[in-house]
GROMACS .gro file of C-alpha atoms in nm:
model
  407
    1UNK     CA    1  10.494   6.138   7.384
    2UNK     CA    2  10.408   5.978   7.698
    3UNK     CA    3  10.588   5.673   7.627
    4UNK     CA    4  10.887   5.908   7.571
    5UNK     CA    5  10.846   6.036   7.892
    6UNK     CA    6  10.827   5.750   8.064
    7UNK     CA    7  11.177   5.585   7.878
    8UNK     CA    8  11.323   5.913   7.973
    9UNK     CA    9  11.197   5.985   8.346
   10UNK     CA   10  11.536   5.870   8.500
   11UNK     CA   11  11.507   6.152   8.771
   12UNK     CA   12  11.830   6.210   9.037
   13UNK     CA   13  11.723   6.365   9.375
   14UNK     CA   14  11.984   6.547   9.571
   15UNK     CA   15  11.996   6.583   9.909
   16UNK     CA   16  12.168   6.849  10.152
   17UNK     CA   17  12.253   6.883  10.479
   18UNK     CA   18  11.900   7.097  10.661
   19UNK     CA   19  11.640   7.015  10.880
   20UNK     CA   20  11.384   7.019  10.555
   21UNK     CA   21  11.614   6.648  10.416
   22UNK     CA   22  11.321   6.439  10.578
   23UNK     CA   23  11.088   6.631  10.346
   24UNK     CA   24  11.258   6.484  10.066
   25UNK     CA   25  11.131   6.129  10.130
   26UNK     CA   26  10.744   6.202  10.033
   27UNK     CA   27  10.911   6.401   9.711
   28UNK     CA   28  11.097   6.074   9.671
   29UNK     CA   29  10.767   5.869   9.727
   30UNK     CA   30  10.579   6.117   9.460
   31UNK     CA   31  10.857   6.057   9.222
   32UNK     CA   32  10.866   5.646   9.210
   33UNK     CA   33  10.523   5.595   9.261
   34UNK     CA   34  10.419   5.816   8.960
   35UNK     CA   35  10.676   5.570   8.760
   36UNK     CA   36  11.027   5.761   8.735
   37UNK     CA   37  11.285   5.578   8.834
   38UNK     CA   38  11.463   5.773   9.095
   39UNK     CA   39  11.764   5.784   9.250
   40UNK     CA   40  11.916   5.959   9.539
   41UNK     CA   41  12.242   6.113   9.575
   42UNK     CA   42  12.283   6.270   9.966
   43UNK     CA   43  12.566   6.467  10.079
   44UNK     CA   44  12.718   6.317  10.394
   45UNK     CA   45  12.526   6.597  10.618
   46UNK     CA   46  12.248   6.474  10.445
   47UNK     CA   47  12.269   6.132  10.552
   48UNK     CA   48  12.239   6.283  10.955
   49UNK     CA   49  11.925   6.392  10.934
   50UNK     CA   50  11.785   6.105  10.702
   51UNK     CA   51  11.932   5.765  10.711
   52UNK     CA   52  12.104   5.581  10.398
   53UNK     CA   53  11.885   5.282  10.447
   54UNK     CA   54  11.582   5.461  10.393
   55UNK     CA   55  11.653   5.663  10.072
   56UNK     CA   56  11.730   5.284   9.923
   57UNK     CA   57  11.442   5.113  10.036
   58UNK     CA   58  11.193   5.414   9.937
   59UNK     CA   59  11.419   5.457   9.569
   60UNK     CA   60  11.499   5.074   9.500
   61UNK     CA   61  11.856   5.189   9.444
   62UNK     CA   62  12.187   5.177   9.628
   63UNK     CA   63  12.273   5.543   9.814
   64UNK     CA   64  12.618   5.696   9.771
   65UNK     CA   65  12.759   6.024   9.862
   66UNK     CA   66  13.171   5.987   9.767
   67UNK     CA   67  13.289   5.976   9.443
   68UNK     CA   68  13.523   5.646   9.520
   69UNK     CA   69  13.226   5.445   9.588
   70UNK     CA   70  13.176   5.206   9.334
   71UNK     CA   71  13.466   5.371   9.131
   72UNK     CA   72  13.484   5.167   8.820
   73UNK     CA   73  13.135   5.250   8.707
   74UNK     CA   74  13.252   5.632   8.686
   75UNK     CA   75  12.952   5.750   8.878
   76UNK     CA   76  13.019   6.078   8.947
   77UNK     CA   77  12.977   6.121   8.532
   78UNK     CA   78  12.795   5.873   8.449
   79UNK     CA   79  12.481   5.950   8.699
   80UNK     CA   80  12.488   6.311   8.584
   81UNK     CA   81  12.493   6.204   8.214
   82UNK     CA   82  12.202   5.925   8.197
   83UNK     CA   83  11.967   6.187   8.373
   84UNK     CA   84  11.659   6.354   8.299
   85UNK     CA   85  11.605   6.565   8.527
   86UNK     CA   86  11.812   6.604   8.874
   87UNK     CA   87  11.621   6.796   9.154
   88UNK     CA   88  11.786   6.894   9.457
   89UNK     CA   89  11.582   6.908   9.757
   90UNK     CA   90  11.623   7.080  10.018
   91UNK     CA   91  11.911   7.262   9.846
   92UNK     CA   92  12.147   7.451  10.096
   93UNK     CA   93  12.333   7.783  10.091
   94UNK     CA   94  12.659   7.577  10.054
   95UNK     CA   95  12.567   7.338   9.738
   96UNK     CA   96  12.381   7.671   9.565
   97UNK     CA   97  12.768   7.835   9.634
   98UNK     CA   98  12.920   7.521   9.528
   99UNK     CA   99  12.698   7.489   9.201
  100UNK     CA  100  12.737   7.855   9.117
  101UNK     CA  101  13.128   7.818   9.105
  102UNK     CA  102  13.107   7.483   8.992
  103UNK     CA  103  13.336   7.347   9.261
  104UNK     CA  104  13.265   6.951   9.325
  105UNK     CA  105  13.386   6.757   9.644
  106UNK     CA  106  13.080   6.495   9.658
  107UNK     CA  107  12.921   6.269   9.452
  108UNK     CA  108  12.615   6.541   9.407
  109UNK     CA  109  12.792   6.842   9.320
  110UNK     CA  110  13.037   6.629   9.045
  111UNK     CA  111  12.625   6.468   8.943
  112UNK     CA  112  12.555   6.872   8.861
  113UNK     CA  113  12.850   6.914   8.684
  114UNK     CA  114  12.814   6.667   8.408
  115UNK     CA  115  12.407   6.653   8.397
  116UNK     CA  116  12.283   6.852   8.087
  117UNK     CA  117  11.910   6.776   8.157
  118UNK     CA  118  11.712   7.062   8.348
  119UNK     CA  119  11.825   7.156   8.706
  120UNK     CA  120  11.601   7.237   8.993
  121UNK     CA  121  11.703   7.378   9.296
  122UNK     CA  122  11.459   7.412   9.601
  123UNK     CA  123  11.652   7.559   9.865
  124UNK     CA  124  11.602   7.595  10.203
  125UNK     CA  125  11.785   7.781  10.507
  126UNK     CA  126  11.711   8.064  10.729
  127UNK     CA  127  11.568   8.376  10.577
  128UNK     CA  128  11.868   8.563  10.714
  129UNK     CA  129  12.095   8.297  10.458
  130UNK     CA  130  11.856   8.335  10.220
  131UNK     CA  131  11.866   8.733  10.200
  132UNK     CA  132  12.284   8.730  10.196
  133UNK     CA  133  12.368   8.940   9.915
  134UNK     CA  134  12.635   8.616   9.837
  135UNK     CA  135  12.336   8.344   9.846
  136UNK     CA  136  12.150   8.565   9.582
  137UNK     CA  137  12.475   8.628   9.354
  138UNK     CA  138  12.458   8.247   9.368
  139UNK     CA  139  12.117   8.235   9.296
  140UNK     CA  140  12.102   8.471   9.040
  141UNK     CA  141  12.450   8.291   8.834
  142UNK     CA  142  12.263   7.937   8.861
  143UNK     CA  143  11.912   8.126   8.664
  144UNK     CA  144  12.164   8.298   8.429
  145UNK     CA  145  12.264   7.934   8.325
  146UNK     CA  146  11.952   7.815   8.275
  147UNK     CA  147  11.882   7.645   8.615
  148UNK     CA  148  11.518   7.686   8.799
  149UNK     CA  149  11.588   7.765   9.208
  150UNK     CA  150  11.264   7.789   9.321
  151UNK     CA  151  11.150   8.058   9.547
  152UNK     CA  152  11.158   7.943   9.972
  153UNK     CA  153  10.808   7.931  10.118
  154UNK     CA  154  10.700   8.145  10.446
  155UNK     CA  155  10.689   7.961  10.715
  156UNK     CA  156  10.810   7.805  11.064
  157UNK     CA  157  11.192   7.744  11.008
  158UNK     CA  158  11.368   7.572  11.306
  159UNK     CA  159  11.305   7.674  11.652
  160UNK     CA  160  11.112   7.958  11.731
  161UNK     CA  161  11.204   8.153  11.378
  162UNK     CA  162  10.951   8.221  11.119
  163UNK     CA  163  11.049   8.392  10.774
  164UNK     CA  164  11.079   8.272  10.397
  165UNK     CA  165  11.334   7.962  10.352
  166UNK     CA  166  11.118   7.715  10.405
  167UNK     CA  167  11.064   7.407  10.131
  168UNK     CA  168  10.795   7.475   9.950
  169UNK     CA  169  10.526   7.146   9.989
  170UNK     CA  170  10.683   6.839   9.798
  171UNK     CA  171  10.366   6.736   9.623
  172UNK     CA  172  10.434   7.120   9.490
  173UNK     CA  173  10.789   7.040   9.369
  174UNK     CA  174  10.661   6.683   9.257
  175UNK     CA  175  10.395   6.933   9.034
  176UNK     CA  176  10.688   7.110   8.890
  177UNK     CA  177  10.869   6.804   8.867
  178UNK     CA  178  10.614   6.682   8.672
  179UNK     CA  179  10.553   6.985   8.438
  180UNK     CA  180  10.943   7.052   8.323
  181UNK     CA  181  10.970   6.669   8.278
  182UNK     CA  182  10.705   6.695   8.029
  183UNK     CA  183  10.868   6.974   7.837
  184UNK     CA  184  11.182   6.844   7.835
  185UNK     CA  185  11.020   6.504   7.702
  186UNK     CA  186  10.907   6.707   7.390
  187UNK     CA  187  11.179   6.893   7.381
  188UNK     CA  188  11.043   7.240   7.422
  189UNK     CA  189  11.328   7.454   7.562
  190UNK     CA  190  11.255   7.662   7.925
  191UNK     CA  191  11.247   7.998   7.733
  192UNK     CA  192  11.122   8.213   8.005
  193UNK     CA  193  11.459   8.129   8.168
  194UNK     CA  194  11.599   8.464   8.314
  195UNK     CA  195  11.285   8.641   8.296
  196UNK     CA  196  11.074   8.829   8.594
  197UNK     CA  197  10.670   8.745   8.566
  198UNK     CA  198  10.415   8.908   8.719
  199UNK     CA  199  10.052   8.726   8.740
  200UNK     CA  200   9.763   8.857   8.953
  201UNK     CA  201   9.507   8.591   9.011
  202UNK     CA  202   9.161   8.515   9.207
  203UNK     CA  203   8.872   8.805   9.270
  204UNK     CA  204   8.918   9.111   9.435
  205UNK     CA  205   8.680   9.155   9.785
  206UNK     CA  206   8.557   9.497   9.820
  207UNK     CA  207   8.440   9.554  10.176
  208UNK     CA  208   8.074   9.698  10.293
  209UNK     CA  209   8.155   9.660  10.613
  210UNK     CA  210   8.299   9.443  10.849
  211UNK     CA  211   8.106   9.111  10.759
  212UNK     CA  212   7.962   9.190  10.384
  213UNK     CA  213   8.172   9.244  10.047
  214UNK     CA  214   8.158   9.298   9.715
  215UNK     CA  215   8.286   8.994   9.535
  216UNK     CA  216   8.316   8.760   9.205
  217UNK     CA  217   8.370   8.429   9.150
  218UNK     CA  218   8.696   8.379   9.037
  219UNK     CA  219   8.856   8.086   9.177
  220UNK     CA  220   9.220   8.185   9.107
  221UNK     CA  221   9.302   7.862   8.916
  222UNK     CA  222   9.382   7.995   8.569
  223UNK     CA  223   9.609   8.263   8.750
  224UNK     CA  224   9.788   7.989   8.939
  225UNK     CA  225   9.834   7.702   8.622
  226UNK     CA  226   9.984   8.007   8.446
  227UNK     CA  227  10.224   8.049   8.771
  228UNK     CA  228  10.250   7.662   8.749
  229UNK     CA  229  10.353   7.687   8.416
  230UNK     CA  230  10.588   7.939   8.378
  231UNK     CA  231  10.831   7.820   8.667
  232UNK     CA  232  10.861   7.482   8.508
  233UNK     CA  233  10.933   7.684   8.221
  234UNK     CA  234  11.201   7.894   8.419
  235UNK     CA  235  11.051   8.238   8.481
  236UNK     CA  236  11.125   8.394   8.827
  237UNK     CA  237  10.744   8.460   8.963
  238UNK     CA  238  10.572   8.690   9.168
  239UNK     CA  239  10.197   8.600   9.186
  240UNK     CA  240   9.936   8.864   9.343
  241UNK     CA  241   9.659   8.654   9.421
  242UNK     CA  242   9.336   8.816   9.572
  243UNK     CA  243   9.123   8.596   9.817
  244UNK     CA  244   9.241   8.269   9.690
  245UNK     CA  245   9.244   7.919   9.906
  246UNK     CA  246   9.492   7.730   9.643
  247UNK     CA  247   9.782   7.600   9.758
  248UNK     CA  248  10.098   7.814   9.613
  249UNK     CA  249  10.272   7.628   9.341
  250UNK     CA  250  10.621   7.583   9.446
  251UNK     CA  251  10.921   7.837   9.336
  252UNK     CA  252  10.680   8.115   9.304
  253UNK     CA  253  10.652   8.412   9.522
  254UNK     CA  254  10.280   8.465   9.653
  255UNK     CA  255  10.184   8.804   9.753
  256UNK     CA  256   9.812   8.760   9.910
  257UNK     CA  257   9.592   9.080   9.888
  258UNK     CA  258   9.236   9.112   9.946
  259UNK     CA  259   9.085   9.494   9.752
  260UNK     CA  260   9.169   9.648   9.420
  261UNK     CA  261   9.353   9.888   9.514
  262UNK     CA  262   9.598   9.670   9.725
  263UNK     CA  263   9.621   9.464   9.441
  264UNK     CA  264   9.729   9.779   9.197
  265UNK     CA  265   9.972   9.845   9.484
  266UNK     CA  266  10.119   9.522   9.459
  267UNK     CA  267  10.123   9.455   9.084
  268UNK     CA  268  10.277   9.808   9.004
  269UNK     CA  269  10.571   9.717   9.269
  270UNK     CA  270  10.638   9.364   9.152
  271UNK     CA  271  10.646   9.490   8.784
  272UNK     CA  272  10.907   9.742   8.794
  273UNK     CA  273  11.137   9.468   8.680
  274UNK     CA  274  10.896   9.286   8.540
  275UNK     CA  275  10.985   9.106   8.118
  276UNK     CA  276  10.580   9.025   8.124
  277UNK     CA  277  10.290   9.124   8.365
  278UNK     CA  278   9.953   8.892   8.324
  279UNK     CA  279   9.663   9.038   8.455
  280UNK     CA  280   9.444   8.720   8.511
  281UNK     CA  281   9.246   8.835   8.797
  282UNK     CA  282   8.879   8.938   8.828
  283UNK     CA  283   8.931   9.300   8.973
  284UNK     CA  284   8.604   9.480   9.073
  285UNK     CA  285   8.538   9.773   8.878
  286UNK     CA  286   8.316   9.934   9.158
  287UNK     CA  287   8.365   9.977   9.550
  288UNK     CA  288   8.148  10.048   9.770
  289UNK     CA  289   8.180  10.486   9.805
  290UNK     CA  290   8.091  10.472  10.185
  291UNK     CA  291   8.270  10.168  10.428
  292UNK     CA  292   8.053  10.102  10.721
  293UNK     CA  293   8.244  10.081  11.036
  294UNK     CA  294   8.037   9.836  11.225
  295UNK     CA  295   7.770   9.599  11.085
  296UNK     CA  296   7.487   9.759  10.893
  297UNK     CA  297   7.141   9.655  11.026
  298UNK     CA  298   6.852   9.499  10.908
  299UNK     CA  299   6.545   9.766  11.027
  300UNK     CA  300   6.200   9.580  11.029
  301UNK     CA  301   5.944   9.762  10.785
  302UNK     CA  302   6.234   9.979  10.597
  303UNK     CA  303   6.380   9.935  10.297
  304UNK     CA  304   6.812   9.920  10.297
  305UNK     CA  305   6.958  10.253  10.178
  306UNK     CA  306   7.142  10.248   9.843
  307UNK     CA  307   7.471  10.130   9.796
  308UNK     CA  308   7.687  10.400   9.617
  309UNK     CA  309   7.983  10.289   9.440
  310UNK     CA  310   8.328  10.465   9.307
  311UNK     CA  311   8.496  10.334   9.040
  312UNK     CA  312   8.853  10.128   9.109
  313UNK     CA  313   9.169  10.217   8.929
  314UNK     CA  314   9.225  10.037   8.595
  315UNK     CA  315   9.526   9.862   8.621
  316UNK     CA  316   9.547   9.688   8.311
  317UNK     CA  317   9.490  10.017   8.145
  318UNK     CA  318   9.759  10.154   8.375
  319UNK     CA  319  10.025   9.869   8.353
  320UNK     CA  320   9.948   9.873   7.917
  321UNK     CA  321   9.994  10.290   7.929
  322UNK     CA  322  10.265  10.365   8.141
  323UNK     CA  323  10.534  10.060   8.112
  324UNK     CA  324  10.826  10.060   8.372
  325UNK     CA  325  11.051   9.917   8.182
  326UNK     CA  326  11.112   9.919   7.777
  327UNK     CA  327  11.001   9.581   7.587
  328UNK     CA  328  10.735   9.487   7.879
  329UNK     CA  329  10.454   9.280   7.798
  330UNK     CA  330  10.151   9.282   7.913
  331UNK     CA  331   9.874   9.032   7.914
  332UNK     CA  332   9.500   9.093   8.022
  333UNK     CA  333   9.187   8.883   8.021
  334UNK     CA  334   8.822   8.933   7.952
  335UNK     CA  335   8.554   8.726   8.061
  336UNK     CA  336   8.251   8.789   7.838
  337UNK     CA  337   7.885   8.718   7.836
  338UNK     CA  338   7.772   8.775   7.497
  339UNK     CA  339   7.915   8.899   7.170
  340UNK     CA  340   8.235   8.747   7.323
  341UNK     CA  341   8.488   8.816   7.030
  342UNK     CA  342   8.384   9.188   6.927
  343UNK     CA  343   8.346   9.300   7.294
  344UNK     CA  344   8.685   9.123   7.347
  345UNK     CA  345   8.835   9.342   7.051
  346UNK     CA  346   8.737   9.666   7.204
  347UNK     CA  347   8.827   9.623   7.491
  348UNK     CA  348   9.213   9.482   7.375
  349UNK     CA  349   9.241   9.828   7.202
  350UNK     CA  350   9.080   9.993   7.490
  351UNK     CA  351   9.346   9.864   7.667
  352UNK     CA  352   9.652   9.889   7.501
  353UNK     CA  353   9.777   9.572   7.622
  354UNK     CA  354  10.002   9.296   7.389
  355UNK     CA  355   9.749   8.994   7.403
  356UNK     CA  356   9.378   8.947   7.567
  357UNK     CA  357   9.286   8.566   7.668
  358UNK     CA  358   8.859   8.664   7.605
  359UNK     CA  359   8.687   8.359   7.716
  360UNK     CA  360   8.264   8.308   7.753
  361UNK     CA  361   8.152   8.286   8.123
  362UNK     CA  362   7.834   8.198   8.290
  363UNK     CA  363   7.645   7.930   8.440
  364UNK     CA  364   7.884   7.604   8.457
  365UNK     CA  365   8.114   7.778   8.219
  366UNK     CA  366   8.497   7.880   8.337
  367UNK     CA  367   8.502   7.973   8.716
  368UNK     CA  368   8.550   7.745   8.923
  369UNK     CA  369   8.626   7.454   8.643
  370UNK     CA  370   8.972   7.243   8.611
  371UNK     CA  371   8.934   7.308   8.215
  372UNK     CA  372   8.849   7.629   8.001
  373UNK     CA  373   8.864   7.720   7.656
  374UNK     CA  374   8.965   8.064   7.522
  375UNK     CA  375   9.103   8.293   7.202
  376UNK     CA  376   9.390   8.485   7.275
  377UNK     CA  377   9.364   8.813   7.054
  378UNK     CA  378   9.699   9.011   6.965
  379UNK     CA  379   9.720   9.391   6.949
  380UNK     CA  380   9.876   9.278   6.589
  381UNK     CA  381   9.597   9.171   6.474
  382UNK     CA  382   9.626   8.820   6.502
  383UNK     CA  383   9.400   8.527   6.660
  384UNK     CA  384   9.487   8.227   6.869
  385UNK     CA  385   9.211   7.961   6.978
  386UNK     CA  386   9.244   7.759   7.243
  387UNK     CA  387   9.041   7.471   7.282
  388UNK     CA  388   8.850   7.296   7.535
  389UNK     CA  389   9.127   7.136   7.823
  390UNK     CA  390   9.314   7.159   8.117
  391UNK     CA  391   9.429   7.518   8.233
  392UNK     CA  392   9.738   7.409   8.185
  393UNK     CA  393   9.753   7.444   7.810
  394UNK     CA  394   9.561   7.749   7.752
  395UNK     CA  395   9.858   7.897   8.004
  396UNK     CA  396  10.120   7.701   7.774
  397UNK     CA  397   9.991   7.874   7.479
  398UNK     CA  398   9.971   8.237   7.680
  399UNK     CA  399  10.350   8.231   7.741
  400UNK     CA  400  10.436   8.107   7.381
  401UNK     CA  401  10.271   8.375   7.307
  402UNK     CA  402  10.459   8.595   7.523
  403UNK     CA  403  10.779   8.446   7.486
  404UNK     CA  404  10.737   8.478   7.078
  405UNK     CA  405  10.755   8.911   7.203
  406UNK     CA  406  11.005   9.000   7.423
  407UNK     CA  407  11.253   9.182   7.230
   0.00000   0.00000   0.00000
């Protein structure tokens, strides 16, 4: 498969007219020196923020933007045709429009007409263009036809203006660069195109007082490869994560929280139009029943008072009981001690949720690790194992899973 890949990685990187086009040059600099051959197509606005000269040095190919230019190798079919994988970045409000309605004036937007390899769209603008009711029809017309437009970061736009717009990190596009040129190399289809996911991640924090908490030690990063995963495979995302320090994979919409009970808040709200909710973070069963308002103190010869606790809400219980919307699916996890397998079957019909990802924890085992092995039990019954490897797959084989449900 690999050498597949690489035969096939013939990647076109579009370029629009923002402020963010001199981002594109380390996403260009990901993509070549990782082996694809690249090439850039710029609009003309493009080309005044970021100079012709230096998309062609950094891509090893010459830079057009008109369709005349070079007119007898057809290029404005031909580029489209021969590609892999065409990634535009930073995409504007103007070449989502033009896209949507197919209209095509420059070399890129005839490129997007005739490519039929996978789409990505990272767009970038103020949060103000990003909110128009006529930039989300867009937006919403490209997913409908398969496309992936990435979610805008939060950030410092231009000037003084702060909102969500901003490109999301290029290593983080590179990442899901990466990821849907590997699917696409086997050719697995994008199936969660279309579809809303919800994924909670990392450990909840449940305060003592100001300085001490109640904690775990989740690390977030199996919540976050299964974010990872299902944008490359097309899924809109909303990811809850709890008290995480991961960088946010690009395209998907981070919602930081710190308590269980702001992270019920948040999953119930981002699953009202949910297709599939995964519940992959470590939520504290207990808090504390008293929060001390000001540091509690260490008294020399006396032993600390108790700490009471109250129990948290059950969310997955919640989320599996009382479904929003009809055909949901819902996904929890279990991280087990002992008796892994029959603890994890009582508590799947416990639950009431679809599937259950039980997996043995402990000393050097699962948090904190790159790799993890798992079973994913169905409420039909059936058993998956996962074995030892990268996150990566055991979230692959969650949202076959998944995907193999929806109605």
């Amino acid at each position: 498969m690999e050498q597949r890949q690489q035969e096939r990685s013939r990647v076109v990187l579009g370029v629009t007219g923002g402020i963010a086009a001199y981002k594109a040059c380390e996403l260009l600099r990901h993509l070549t020196e990782s082996g694809h051959e690249t090439r850039v197509v710029p609009t003309a606005s493009a080309l005044r923020f970021v100079g012709e000269a230096t998309f062609a040095a950094l891509s090893g190919h010459p830079v057009a933007t008109d369709v005349w230019d070079s007119v007898h190798e057809v290029p404005h079919v031909r580029i489209g045709q021969s590609a892999d994988l065409v990634v535009v970045a930073p995409a504007t409000a103007d070449v989502l429009a033009k896209a949507a309605h197919g209209l095509a004036d420059d070399l890129l937007t005839n490129t997007l007409l005739t490519a039929r390899c996978p789409v990505i769209f990272a767009p970038a603008m103020h949060t103000e263009m990003w909110e128009h009711p006529a930039t989300q029809e867009n937006v919403a017309t490209l997913r409908r036809r398969g496309c992936l437009v990435v979610e805008p970061a939060v950030g410092r736009l231009t000037g003084a203006d702060t909102g969500k717009g901003r490109l999301p990190d290029p290593e983080r596009i590179f990442e899901l660069c990466r990821r849907v040129l590997s699917r696409a190399s086997a050719e697995v289809p994008a199936d969660l195109v279309g579809r809303h996911v919800v994924i909670s991640a990392g450990g909840t924090r449940e305060p003592l007082d100001p300085v001490r908490y109640l904690g775990n030690r989740s690390s977030g990063k199996q919540g976050y490869a299964l974010a990872r995963t299902a944008a490359a495979r097309g899924a809109r995302v909303t990811l809850v994560a709890a008290n995480s320090v991961l960088p946010a994979p690009a395209g998907v919409d981070v919602v930081p929280v710190e308590t269980a009970v702001q992270l019920r808040e948040a999953v119930i709200k981002a699953a009202a139009d949910a297709d599939a909710v995964v519940m992959a973070a470590a939520v504290a069963d207990f808090r504390p029943a008293v929060y001390a308002s000001g540091k509690i103190k260490k008294r020399s010869g006396v032993d600390p008072d108790p700490v009471a606790l109250v129990r948290n809400p059950d969310i997955l219980a919640e989320l599996s009981t009382d479904r929003p919307r009809a055909g949901q699916i819902v996904v929890g996890f279990a991280a087990e001690t002992d008796d892994v397998l029959a603890n994890g079957r009582a508590k799947l019909a416990r639950k009431r949720c679809d599937l259950l990802v039980v997996n043995e924890v402990g000393e050097r085992k699962t948090f904190g690790a790159e790799e993890s092995e798992a079973v994913v039990l169905a409420a039909d019954g059936s058993e998956t194992p996962v074995p030892y490897g990268p996150k990566e797959e055991l979230s692959d084989t969650v949202w076959d899973l998944v995907a193999l449900r929806f109605p």
